Coordinates of C-alpha atoms in Angstrom, one line a residue:
Chain A
M1 CA -13.1 -15.9 11.7
M2 CA -9.8 -17.0 10.1
R3 CA -11.1 -16.0 6.6
T4 CA -11.8 -12.8 7.6
F5 CA -8.5 -12.4 9.2
W6 CA -6.9 -13.2 5.8
A7 CA -9.0 -11.1 3.8
V8 CA -8.3 -7.9 5.9
L9 CA -4.6 -9.1 5.8
V10 CA -4.6 -9.0 2.1
V11 CA -6.8 -5.8 1.8
V12 CA -4.2 -4.2 3.9
A13 CA -1.1 -5.7 2.3
A14 CA -2.7 -4.4 -1.0
I15 CA -3.1 -1.0 0.5
V16 CA 0.4 -0.7 1.6
L17 CA 1.9 -2.0 -1.9
F18 CA -0.2 0.4 -3.7
W19 CA 1.0 3.4 -1.3
Y20 CA 4.6 2.3 -2.3
A21 CA 3.7 2.3 -5.8
A22 CA 2.0 5.7 -5.9
A23 CA 5.1 6.8 -3.7
V24 CA 7.3 6.7 -6.8
P25 CA 5.4 9.1 -9.2
M26 CA 4.5 11.3 -6.4
N27 CA 8.1 12.2 -5.6
I28 CA 9.8 11.4 -8.9
K29 CA 10.2 15.1 -10.0
T30 CA 12.1 16.0 -7.0
A31 CA 14.2 12.7 -7.0
L32 CA 15.1 13.5 -10.9
T33 CA 16.2 16.9 -9.9
Q34 CA 18.3 15.9 -7.3
A35 CA 19.9 13.1 -9.1
E36 CA 20.4 15.3 -12.1
R37 CA 22.3 17.9 -10.1
E38 CA 24.5 15.2 -8.6
G39 CA 25.5 14.1 -12.0
A40 CA 23.0 11.1 -13.0
V41 CA 21.9 10.9 -16.7
I42 CA 18.3 11.7 -16.8
S43 CA 15.9 11.3 -19.6
P44 CA 14.6 13.8 -20.7
E45 CA 17.4 16.4 -19.6
G46 CA 16.8 19.7 -17.8
A47 CA 14.0 20.4 -15.1
A48 CA 12.2 22.7 -17.7
A49 CA 11.8 19.8 -20.3
R50 CA 10.2 17.5 -17.5
R51 CA 7.9 20.3 -16.0
D52 CA 4.9 19.4 -18.0
M53 CA 5.6 15.5 -18.2
S54 CA 3.1 13.4 -16.2
A55 CA 4.7 11.8 -13.2
I56 CA 4.1 8.3 -14.5
A57 CA 5.5 8.8 -17.7
L58 CA 8.9 10.2 -15.7
S59 CA 8.7 7.2 -13.7
L60 CA 8.8 4.7 -16.4
A61 CA 11.6 6.9 -18.2
N62 CA 13.9 6.7 -15.0
P63 CA 13.8 3.4 -13.2
A64 CA 17.2 3.8 -11.6
Q65 CA 15.8 6.7 -9.7
W66 CA 12.8 4.6 -8.0
G67 CA 15.2 4.0 -4.9
D68 CA 15.7 7.8 -4.4
T69 CA 11.8 8.3 -4.4
L70 CA 11.4 6.4 -1.4
V71 CA 14.2 7.8 1.2
Q72 CA 13.5 11.8 0.6
D73 CA 13.4 14.3 3.5
K74 CA 10.3 16.2 2.6
P75 CA 8.8 13.7 0.2
R76 CA 5.1 14.8 -1.2
L77 CA 4.1 11.3 -0.2
P78 CA 6.1 9.7 2.3
T79 CA 6.4 5.7 2.3
P80 CA 4.8 3.6 4.9
D81 CA 8.1 2.8 6.6
Q82 CA 9.3 6.4 6.8
V83 CA 6.0 7.2 8.7
A84 CA 6.5 4.2 11.0
V85 CA 9.8 5.2 11.8
E86 CA 9.1 8.8 12.6
L87 CA 6.2 7.5 14.9
W88 CA 8.7 5.1 16.8
Q89 CA 11.2 7.8 17.2
T90 CA 8.9 10.3 18.3
S91 CA 7.0 8.0 20.6
G92 CA 8.6 4.7 21.8
A93 CA 12.3 5.5 21.1
M94 CA 11.7 8.8 23.4
V95 CA 10.3 6.6 26.2
L96 CA 13.3 4.4 25.9
K97 CA 15.9 7.6 26.2
G98 CA 13.5 8.7 29.3
R99 CA 12.4 11.8 27.7
A100 CA 8.6 10.4 27.0
F101 CA 7.3 13.9 27.5
S102 CA 9.5 16.3 25.6
K103 CA 8.2 18.7 23.4
R104 CA 9.1 16.6 20.2
S105 CA 7.3 13.6 21.6
L106 CA 4.2 12.7 20.1
L107 CA 3.1 11.1 23.5
F108 CA 3.2 14.7 24.8
H109 CA 1.1 16.2 21.8
G110 CA -1.1 13.2 22.0
W111 CA -1.6 13.7 25.8
V112 CA -2.4 17.4 25.0
T113 CA -5.1 16.4 22.6
L114 CA -6.2 13.5 24.4
S115 CA -6.8 15.5 27.9
A116 CA -8.7 18.2 26.1
T117 CA -10.9 15.2 24.4
L118 CA -11.8 13.4 27.3
L119 CA -12.6 16.4 29.5
G120 CA -14.9 18.0 26.8
F121 CA -16.4 14.3 26.2
G122 CA -17.0 14.0 29.7
I123 CA -18.8 17.3 30.1
G124 CA -20.7 16.8 26.9
T125 CA -21.9 13.6 27.8
V126 CA -23.2 14.3 31.3
L127 CA -25.0 17.3 30.1
G128 CA -26.3 15.4 27.1
I129 CA -27.6 12.7 29.3
L130 CA -29.2 15.4 31.8
L131 CA -30.8 17.0 28.9
A132 CA -32.2 13.8 27.7
V133 CA -33.7 12.8 31.2
G134 CA -35.1 16.3 30.9
I135 CA -36.8 15.8 27.4
V136 CA -38.1 12.4 28.2
H137 CA -39.9 13.3 31.2
S138 CA -41.2 17.0 30.2
R139 CA -43.2 17.4 27.3
V140 CA -42.5 21.3 27.0
M141 CA -38.9 20.4 26.6
D142 CA -39.4 17.5 24.3
M143 CA -41.5 19.9 22.0
S144 CA -39.2 23.0 22.2
V145 CA -35.5 21.7 22.4
M146 CA -35.6 18.2 20.4
P147 CA -36.2 19.7 17.1
W148 CA -33.3 21.9 17.7
A149 CA -31.0 19.1 18.6
I150 CA -32.0 17.1 15.5
V151 CA -31.7 20.2 13.3
S152 CA -28.3 20.8 15.0
Q153 CA -27.0 17.3 13.6
T154 CA -27.2 18.6 10.1
I155 CA -25.0 21.7 10.6
P156 CA -21.3 22.0 10.6
I157 CA -21.0 23.4 14.2
I158 CA -17.4 22.8 14.1
A159 CA -17.3 26.2 12.1
L160 CA -17.8 27.9 15.6
A161 CA -14.5 26.3 16.7
P162 CA -12.0 29.1 15.8
M163 CA -14.6 32.0 17.3
I164 CA -14.7 30.0 20.6
I165 CA -11.0 29.9 21.0
V166 CA -10.2 33.5 20.2
V167 CA -13.2 34.7 22.1
L168 CA -12.0 32.9 25.3
Y169 CA -8.5 33.9 24.8
S170 CA -9.5 37.7 24.7
V171 CA -11.3 37.0 28.2
G172 CA -8.2 35.6 29.3
V173 CA -9.2 31.9 29.2
Q174 CA -6.6 29.3 27.4
G175 CA -4.9 26.0 27.4
I176 CA -7.2 23.1 27.8
I177 CA -10.7 24.9 28.4
P178 CA -11.5 26.2 25.0
K179 CA -10.5 23.1 23.3
A180 CA -12.6 21.1 26.0
I181 CA -15.6 23.4 25.4
I182 CA -15.7 22.7 21.6
S183 CA -15.4 18.9 22.1
A184 CA -18.2 19.3 25.0
Y185 CA -20.7 20.7 22.3
L186 CA -19.7 18.5 19.6
S187 CA -20.4 15.3 21.6
F188 CA -23.3 17.0 23.3
F189 CA -25.8 16.6 20.6
P190 CA -25.3 13.0 19.3
V191 CA -25.5 12.1 23.1
V192 CA -28.9 13.9 23.5
V193 CA -30.6 12.2 20.5
G194 CA -29.1 8.8 21.2
M195 CA -30.0 9.1 25.0
V196 CA -33.6 10.2 24.3
K197 CA -34.2 7.5 21.7
G198 CA -32.6 5.0 24.2
L199 CA -34.8 6.1 27.2
R200 CA -38.1 6.0 25.0
S201 CA -37.1 2.2 23.7
P202 CA -39.0 0.4 26.4
D203 CA -42.4 -0.8 24.6
S204 CA -45.7 -0.2 26.0
M205 CA -46.0 -3.6 27.2
Q206 CA -42.9 -3.1 29.7
L207 CA -44.2 0.3 30.8
D208 CA -47.7 -1.1 31.6
L209 CA -45.8 -4.1 33.6
L210 CA -44.3 -1.7 35.7
R211 CA -47.6 0.4 36.2
T212 CA -49.3 -2.8 37.3
Y213 CA -46.5 -2.9 40.0
N214 CA -47.4 0.7 40.7
A215 CA -43.8 1.8 40.3
S216 CA -43.0 5.3 40.8
T217 CA -41.8 7.5 37.8
S218 CA -38.1 7.3 39.3
Q219 CA -38.4 3.5 39.8
G220 CA -39.4 3.4 36.3
F221 CA -36.5 5.3 35.3
W222 CA -33.9 3.4 37.3
K223 CA -35.2 0.0 36.6
L224 CA -36.4 0.2 33.0
R225 CA -35.6 3.3 31.0
L226 CA -32.2 3.8 32.1
P227 CA -31.0 -0.2 31.7
S228 CA -32.9 -0.3 28.2
S229 CA -31.3 3.0 27.0
L230 CA -27.5 1.6 27.7
P231 CA -27.2 0.2 23.9
Y232 CA -28.4 3.5 22.4
L233 CA -26.1 5.5 24.5
F234 CA -23.2 3.5 23.7
A235 CA -23.9 3.8 20.1
S236 CA -24.1 7.7 20.4
L237 CA -21.0 7.7 22.7
K238 CA -18.9 6.0 20.1
V239 CA -19.9 8.6 17.5
A240 CA -19.3 11.4 20.3
I241 CA -16.0 10.4 21.0
A242 CA -14.6 10.8 17.7
A243 CA -16.4 14.0 16.8
S244 CA -14.8 15.1 20.4
L245 CA -11.4 14.1 19.2
V246 CA -12.1 16.0 15.8
G247 CA -13.2 19.1 17.9
A248 CA -10.2 19.3 20.1
I249 CA -7.7 18.9 16.7
V250 CA -9.5 21.6 15.0
G251 CA -9.5 23.6 18.2
E252 CA -5.6 23.6 18.0
L253 CA -5.8 25.1 14.6
P254 CA -6.7 28.8 14.8
T255 CA -4.5 30.0 17.7
G256 CA -1.4 28.5 16.1
A257 CA -1.3 26.6 19.3
V258 CA 2.3 24.9 19.9
S259 CA 1.1 21.7 21.4
G260 CA -1.1 19.1 20.5
L261 CA -1.9 17.0 17.3
G262 CA -3.5 19.8 15.6
A263 CA -0.6 21.9 16.4
R264 CA 1.7 19.2 14.8
L265 CA -0.5 19.0 11.6
L266 CA -0.5 22.8 11.3
A267 CA 3.4 23.2 11.8
G268 CA 3.9 20.4 9.5
S269 CA 1.9 21.7 6.8
Y270 CA 3.6 25.4 7.5
Y271 CA 7.3 23.9 7.0
G272 CA 6.3 21.3 4.5
Q273 CA 7.4 18.3 6.9
T274 CA 5.2 15.9 5.4
I275 CA 6.4 13.1 7.4
Q276 CA 5.6 15.0 10.6
I277 CA 2.2 15.4 8.9
W278 CA 1.4 11.6 8.4
S279 CA 2.8 10.6 11.6
A280 CA 0.3 13.2 13.6
L281 CA -2.3 12.0 11.4
F282 CA -1.7 8.2 12.1
A283 CA -1.2 9.3 15.8
A284 CA -4.6 10.6 15.7
A285 CA -6.1 7.9 14.1
I286 CA -4.4 5.4 16.7
L287 CA -6.0 7.5 19.4
A288 CA -9.3 7.4 17.8
A289 CA -9.3 3.6 17.4
L290 CA -8.3 3.1 21.1
L291 CA -10.7 5.3 22.2
V292 CA -13.9 4.0 20.4
G293 CA -12.2 0.2 21.1
I294 CA -12.2 1.1 25.1
L295 CA -15.7 2.3 24.9
G296 CA -16.6 -1.0 22.8
M297 CA -15.2 -3.0 25.7
I298 CA -16.7 -1.1 28.3
E299 CA -20.2 -1.6 26.6
R300 CA -19.5 -5.4 26.2
L301 CA -18.5 -5.7 29.9
L302 CA -21.8 -3.8 30.8
L303 CA -24.1 -5.4 28.8
R304 CA -22.9 -9.0 29.8
R305 CA -23.4 -8.0 33.4
M306 CA -26.7 -6.9 32.8
G307 CA -27.6 -10.0 31.2
V308 CA -27.8 -8.9 27.6
V309 CA -26.5 -11.8 25.2
A310 CA -24.5 -9.6 22.4
Chain B
M1 CA -30.9 47.0 33.9
M2 CA -34.0 47.6 31.9
E3 CA -33.1 45.0 29.2
L4 CA -32.3 42.4 31.8
V5 CA -35.6 42.5 33.3
L6 CA -37.3 42.4 30.1
A7 CA -35.0 39.4 29.0
L8 CA -36.4 37.6 32.1
L9 CA -39.9 38.3 31.3
I10 CA -39.6 37.2 27.8
W11 CA -37.8 33.9 28.7
A12 CA -40.8 33.4 31.2
A13 CA -43.4 34.4 28.6
G14 CA -42.0 32.1 26.0
W15 CA -41.6 29.2 28.3
G16 CA -45.2 29.5 29.7
L17 CA -46.7 29.9 26.4
N18 CA -44.9 26.7 25.2
A19 CA -46.0 24.9 28.5
W20 CA -49.7 26.1 27.9
L21 CA -49.3 24.8 24.0
A22 CA -47.8 21.5 25.0
R23 CA -50.7 20.6 27.7
S24 CA -53.3 22.2 25.5
A25 CA -55.6 19.7 23.7
V26 CA -54.2 21.1 20.1
S27 CA -50.7 19.8 20.9
E28 CA -50.5 17.1 18.6
T29 CA -51.3 19.1 15.7
R30 CA -49.0 19.8 13.1
A31 CA -49.1 23.6 13.4
V32 CA -48.3 23.4 17.2
Q33 CA -45.7 20.9 16.8
F34 CA -43.8 23.6 14.5
L35 CA -44.9 26.4 16.4
V36 CA -43.3 25.3 19.8
P37 CA -39.8 24.9 18.5
F38 CA -40.1 28.1 16.6
I39 CA -41.2 30.0 19.8
F40 CA -38.3 28.4 21.8
G41 CA -36.0 29.6 19.0
A42 CA -37.4 33.1 19.0
T43 CA -37.2 33.5 22.6
L44 CA -33.5 32.5 22.8
V45 CA -32.5 35.0 20.1
L46 CA -34.5 37.7 21.9
V47 CA -33.1 37.0 25.3
W48 CA -29.5 36.9 23.7
E49 CA -30.3 40.5 22.4
M50 CA -31.6 41.7 25.4
V51 CA -28.8 40.2 27.7
V52 CA -26.0 41.4 25.2
R53 CA -27.7 45.1 25.2
G54 CA -28.1 44.9 29.0
L55 CA -24.7 44.0 30.1
N56 CA -23.1 46.0 27.2
V57 CA -21.4 43.1 26.2
P58 CA -18.6 44.1 23.8
M59 CA -18.9 42.9 20.1
V60 CA -15.6 41.0 20.3
I61 CA -17.1 38.8 22.7
L62 CA -20.7 38.2 21.4
P63 CA -22.6 40.4 19.1
A64 CA -26.4 40.9 19.4
P65 CA -28.5 39.0 16.7
S66 CA -29.5 42.5 15.3
V67 CA -26.0 43.5 14.6
I68 CA -25.5 40.0 12.9
A69 CA -28.6 40.2 10.9
M70 CA -27.6 43.8 9.7
R71 CA -24.0 42.5 8.9
F72 CA -25.6 39.5 7.2
A73 CA -27.8 41.7 4.9
S74 CA -25.0 44.0 3.9
S75 CA -22.5 41.8 2.9
L76 CA -24.8 39.4 0.8
P77 CA -22.2 39.6 -2.1
I78 CA -19.4 38.4 0.0
L79 CA -21.4 35.5 1.7
W80 CA -22.6 34.5 -1.7
V81 CA -19.2 34.4 -3.4
D82 CA -18.0 32.4 0.1
F83 CA -21.2 29.9 -0.4
V84 CA -20.2 29.2 -4.1
Q85 CA -16.6 28.8 -3.4
T86 CA -17.1 26.6 -0.4
F87 CA -20.5 24.6 -0.7
L88 CA -21.1 24.6 -4.6
K89 CA -17.7 23.9 -5.4
G90 CA -15.9 22.1 -2.6
A91 CA -18.4 20.4 -0.6
L92 CA -21.0 19.6 -3.8
G93 CA -18.0 18.6 -5.9
G94 CA -16.5 16.4 -3.3
Y95 CA -19.8 14.9 -2.3
V96 CA -21.0 13.8 -5.9
I97 CA -17.6 12.4 -6.6
G98 CA -17.0 10.7 -3.2
C99 CA -20.6 9.3 -2.9
A100 CA -20.6 8.0 -6.6
A101 CA -17.1 6.5 -6.0
A102 CA -18.2 5.0 -2.8
F103 CA -21.5 3.5 -4.6
L104 CA -19.3 1.7 -7.5
V105 CA -16.9 0.2 -5.0
A106 CA -19.7 -1.0 -2.9
I107 CA -21.1 -3.0 -5.9
L108 CA -17.9 -4.3 -6.6
V109 CA -17.4 -5.4 -2.9
D110 CA -20.7 -6.8 -2.8
R111 CA -19.9 -8.9 -5.9
Y112 CA -16.7 -10.5 -4.6
D113 CA -17.2 -12.0 -1.0
F114 CA -13.3 -12.0 -0.3
L115 CA -13.7 -8.0 -0.8
R116 CA -16.5 -7.8 1.6
R117 CA -14.7 -9.8 4.3
G118 CA -11.5 -7.6 3.8
L119 CA -12.3 -4.3 2.9
L120 CA -15.6 -4.1 5.2
P121 CA -13.6 -4.1 8.6
V122 CA -11.1 -1.5 7.3
G123 CA -13.8 0.6 5.8
N124 CA -15.7 0.2 9.4
F125 CA -12.3 1.4 11.0
V126 CA -11.4 4.1 8.8
A127 CA -15.1 5.7 8.9
A128 CA -14.1 6.5 12.8
L129 CA -11.0 8.1 12.3
P130 CA -10.6 11.7 12.3
I131 CA -10.2 12.0 8.6
V132 CA -10.1 15.7 8.4
G133 CA -6.6 15.5 9.3
T134 CA -5.8 14.5 5.9
A135 CA -6.6 18.1 5.0
P136 CA -2.9 19.7 5.3
I137 CA -1.7 16.6 3.0
L138 CA -4.7 17.2 0.4
V139 CA -4.0 21.0 0.4
M140 CA -0.5 20.3 -0.4
W141 CA -1.1 18.1 -3.1
F142 CA -4.2 19.7 -5.1
G143 CA -3.4 23.5 -4.1
F144 CA -5.2 25.8 -2.3
D145 CA -8.2 26.4 -4.6
W146 CA -11.4 24.4 -4.2
Q147 CA -10.1 21.2 -5.8
S148 CA -8.1 20.2 -2.5
K149 CA -11.3 21.2 -0.5
A150 CA -13.3 18.6 -2.9
A151 CA -10.5 16.2 -2.2
V152 CA -11.0 16.2 1.5
V153 CA -14.6 15.8 1.4
V154 CA -14.2 12.7 -1.2
V155 CA -12.0 11.1 1.7
M156 CA -14.6 12.1 4.4
V157 CA -17.6 10.9 2.6
F158 CA -16.2 7.5 0.9
F159 CA -16.2 5.2 3.7
P160 CA -19.3 6.0 5.8
M161 CA -21.0 5.8 2.1
L162 CA -19.1 2.5 1.1
V163 CA -20.1 1.0 4.7
N164 CA -23.8 2.0 4.3
T165 CA -24.1 0.7 0.5
V166 CA -22.6 -2.6 1.3
A167 CA -25.1 -3.3 4.2
G168 CA -27.8 -2.1 2.1
L169 CA -27.1 -4.4 -0.9
R170 CA -27.2 -7.4 1.5
E171 CA -30.7 -6.3 2.9
A172 CA -32.7 -8.2 0.4
S173 CA -34.0 -11.5 2.0
A174 CA -32.7 -15.0 1.0
M175 CA -36.5 -15.7 0.0
Q176 CA -36.7 -12.8 -2.0
R177 CA -33.3 -13.6 -3.8
D178 CA -34.5 -17.2 -4.3
L179 CA -37.9 -15.9 -5.8
M180 CA -35.5 -13.9 -8.3
Q181 CA -33.6 -17.2 -9.1
T182 CA -36.9 -19.2 -9.7
Y183 CA -37.7 -16.2 -12.3
A184 CA -34.1 -17.0 -13.8
A185 CA -33.2 -13.4 -13.5
S186 CA -29.8 -12.4 -14.5
Y187 CA -27.5 -10.5 -11.9
G188 CA -28.3 -7.2 -13.5
Q189 CA -32.1 -7.9 -13.3
A190 CA -32.1 -9.1 -9.8
F191 CA -29.8 -6.2 -8.8
F192 CA -31.8 -3.4 -10.4
K193 CA -35.7 -5.1 -9.5
L194 CA -34.6 -6.3 -6.1
R195 CA -31.3 -5.6 -4.5
L196 CA -31.0 -1.6 -5.6
P197 CA -34.4 -0.6 -4.4
A198 CA -33.9 -2.7 -1.3
A199 CA -30.9 -1.1 -0.5
M200 CA -32.3 2.5 -0.9
P201 CA -32.8 3.2 2.8
F202 CA -29.5 2.3 3.5
I203 CA -28.0 4.3 0.9
F204 CA -29.9 7.3 1.7
N205 CA -28.8 6.7 5.2
G206 CA -25.1 7.3 4.0
L207 CA -26.3 10.1 1.9
K208 CA -27.6 11.9 4.8
I209 CA -24.6 11.3 7.0
S210 CA -22.3 12.5 4.2
T211 CA -24.0 16.0 3.7
T212 CA -23.0 17.0 7.3
L213 CA -19.4 15.7 6.8
A214 CA -19.1 17.3 3.2
L215 CA -19.8 20.7 4.8
I216 CA -17.4 20.0 7.8
G217 CA -14.7 18.8 5.3
A218 CA -14.9 21.9 3.2
I219 CA -14.9 24.4 5.7
V220 CA -11.9 22.9 8.0
A221 CA -9.8 22.2 5.0
E222 CA -9.8 26.0 4.3
F223 CA -8.2 26.6 8.0
F224 CA -5.0 24.7 6.2
G225 CA -5.0 27.1 3.4
S226 CA -7.2 28.6 0.7
P227 CA -7.7 31.4 -1.9
T228 CA -8.9 34.6 -0.4
L229 CA -12.6 33.4 -0.4
G230 CA -14.4 30.8 1.0
M231 CA -16.5 30.0 4.2
G232 CA -13.7 28.6 6.3
F233 CA -11.3 31.3 4.9
R234 CA -13.6 33.9 6.1
I235 CA -14.4 32.6 9.4
S236 CA -10.6 32.2 10.2
T237 CA -9.7 35.9 9.2
S238 CA -12.6 37.5 10.8
V239 CA -11.8 36.0 13.9
G240 CA -8.4 37.4 13.6
Q241 CA -9.7 40.8 13.1
L242 CA -12.2 40.2 15.8
A243 CA -14.9 41.0 13.4
L244 CA -17.3 38.4 15.2
D245 CA -20.5 39.6 13.4
M246 CA -18.9 38.6 10.0
V247 CA -18.4 35.2 11.6
W248 CA -21.6 34.8 12.8
A249 CA -22.9 35.6 9.6
E250 CA -21.1 33.0 8.0
I251 CA -21.9 30.6 10.8
V252 CA -25.8 31.5 9.6
V253 CA -24.9 30.5 6.0
A254 CA -23.3 27.4 7.1
A255 CA -26.2 26.2 9.1
L256 CA -29.0 27.3 6.4
A257 CA -26.8 25.6 3.7
G258 CA -26.2 22.3 5.9
S259 CA -29.9 22.0 7.0
A260 CA -31.0 22.8 3.2
F261 CA -28.6 20.3 2.2
Y262 CA -29.8 17.6 4.4
G263 CA -33.6 18.5 3.8
V264 CA -33.1 18.0 0.1
V265 CA -31.6 14.7 0.4
A266 CA -34.4 13.7 2.9
L267 CA -36.8 15.0 0.6
V268 CA -35.4 12.9 -2.4
E269 CA -35.4 9.8 0.1
K270 CA -39.0 10.3 0.7
A271 CA -39.6 10.3 -2.9
V272 CA -37.5 7.0 -3.6
T273 CA -38.1 4.9 -0.6
F274 CA -41.9 5.8 -0.2
W275 CA -42.7 1.9 0.1
H276 CA -40.4 1.7 3.3
P277 CA -42.3 1.3 6.7
S278 CA -40.4 4.6 8.1
Q279 CA -41.8 6.4 5.5
R280 CA -45.4 5.5 5.7
A281 CA -46.0 6.3 9.3

């Protein structure tokens, strides 16, 4: 356990170091132009002479400007501390000021995206479980729907997202619902496939045992199939919630939405606010990690209550 | 009104036919297993067509399948150009680079226990994140053309592929490794004759997951800026012009490309891992 912890720590530290090292050549050209304008001596002189030089050669020739590369307003690659400061200023610092949900707060944008994600995830999961139950109990449904559910995993259904947003907008539905629909259909298919697999996981020995007890279909469902499907269900729920989040973020792109993490990404890329893009990206990553983590915790608690040693 | 009644009739007929087929004695044959989902799909498309006609649904909400098919047939050149830009250049280019890089890193990670301890949890963590979000950054770095889309795809497929390959390379059992040792096999011999073949089912699992991710990455990245061609570009501009038949035609292309891509990888898998229990059933 300790060894793993140290190894992870070293790898993360190496990534952060590499990130800082990469920020120098990535940002060196603007830093040099700026420094030359302020009268510093740069080799070689003149932006035209530097245009075709490689960024690494420029960095090695001008070690005095390295400091400038790490503190720019609109860097090509912001440093980890710039991103961390931005994250803090748009979340924790705003809470301290009592404006946790102002328009500039990432908490506000995160909540907009999270609410659509959760609503869609809920709808998709419920419908997915219902369809899976139908598939397991009806041979016609199994044969006609299941192949399509499997094929749907291999096609980029997210391409439907912009159309759904615009079509629903034209019939007057906007806000959280269109995004939730995208999240719902992205989480729907993984849940169907995983749940069908789970409901079918009891082996013939266990099914035979229930038959010797003269158990009805519904008893078999509640007492055997459903409990034994839970590990499969949770595995696909984790995939589904990550997909839901991506769906909600992508759903915010096409209409130029003003709120939500996707809107922050889009606005940042329009105005070249790289620090804003990176902080939105990290906010999305933290959100995804939290959601998957919470699901994992529920899974562990539930399985322990059921007596599964995991 | 006529069309709506017809839609109901078609639905009932299709479902009834499937129910009969599923209960009949031939339901286990391959042909029927293929026929039933086909009938279901065809029924859905016909019902869609009838409902759209019967209710006079405007084209800006839902075009009829026949309209989509006509648009598809009449704009084949555009669709082909978009397909080349997004799939062959963006998705496939990034897929090859990303999977190859992940494979090489996986061999390194597998060789050094420290890296495996440290990098694998990080890789697992990153594989669950919404990586498409890096698209605006990579578009800024690599420009609007396909290179930035390929870069997004590289980032998206790298970690799932890495995690799967590392898991696969540990698949050979201790007994099998010991046998190699008693043969005095070198690292390279043991790698190519035992561990790589044993890892193949896992590697192909990673490759199959990555096919879908590659298309998603290439399409979504185009929403953040692209030259005036590409599937994602066409989808977002056609949506803006309310030319939904074009959007649907692109979606058909995306669906065909996605399932064909997956199918090809699955076929190669079948040829390479013919010895694996899951392929012999």
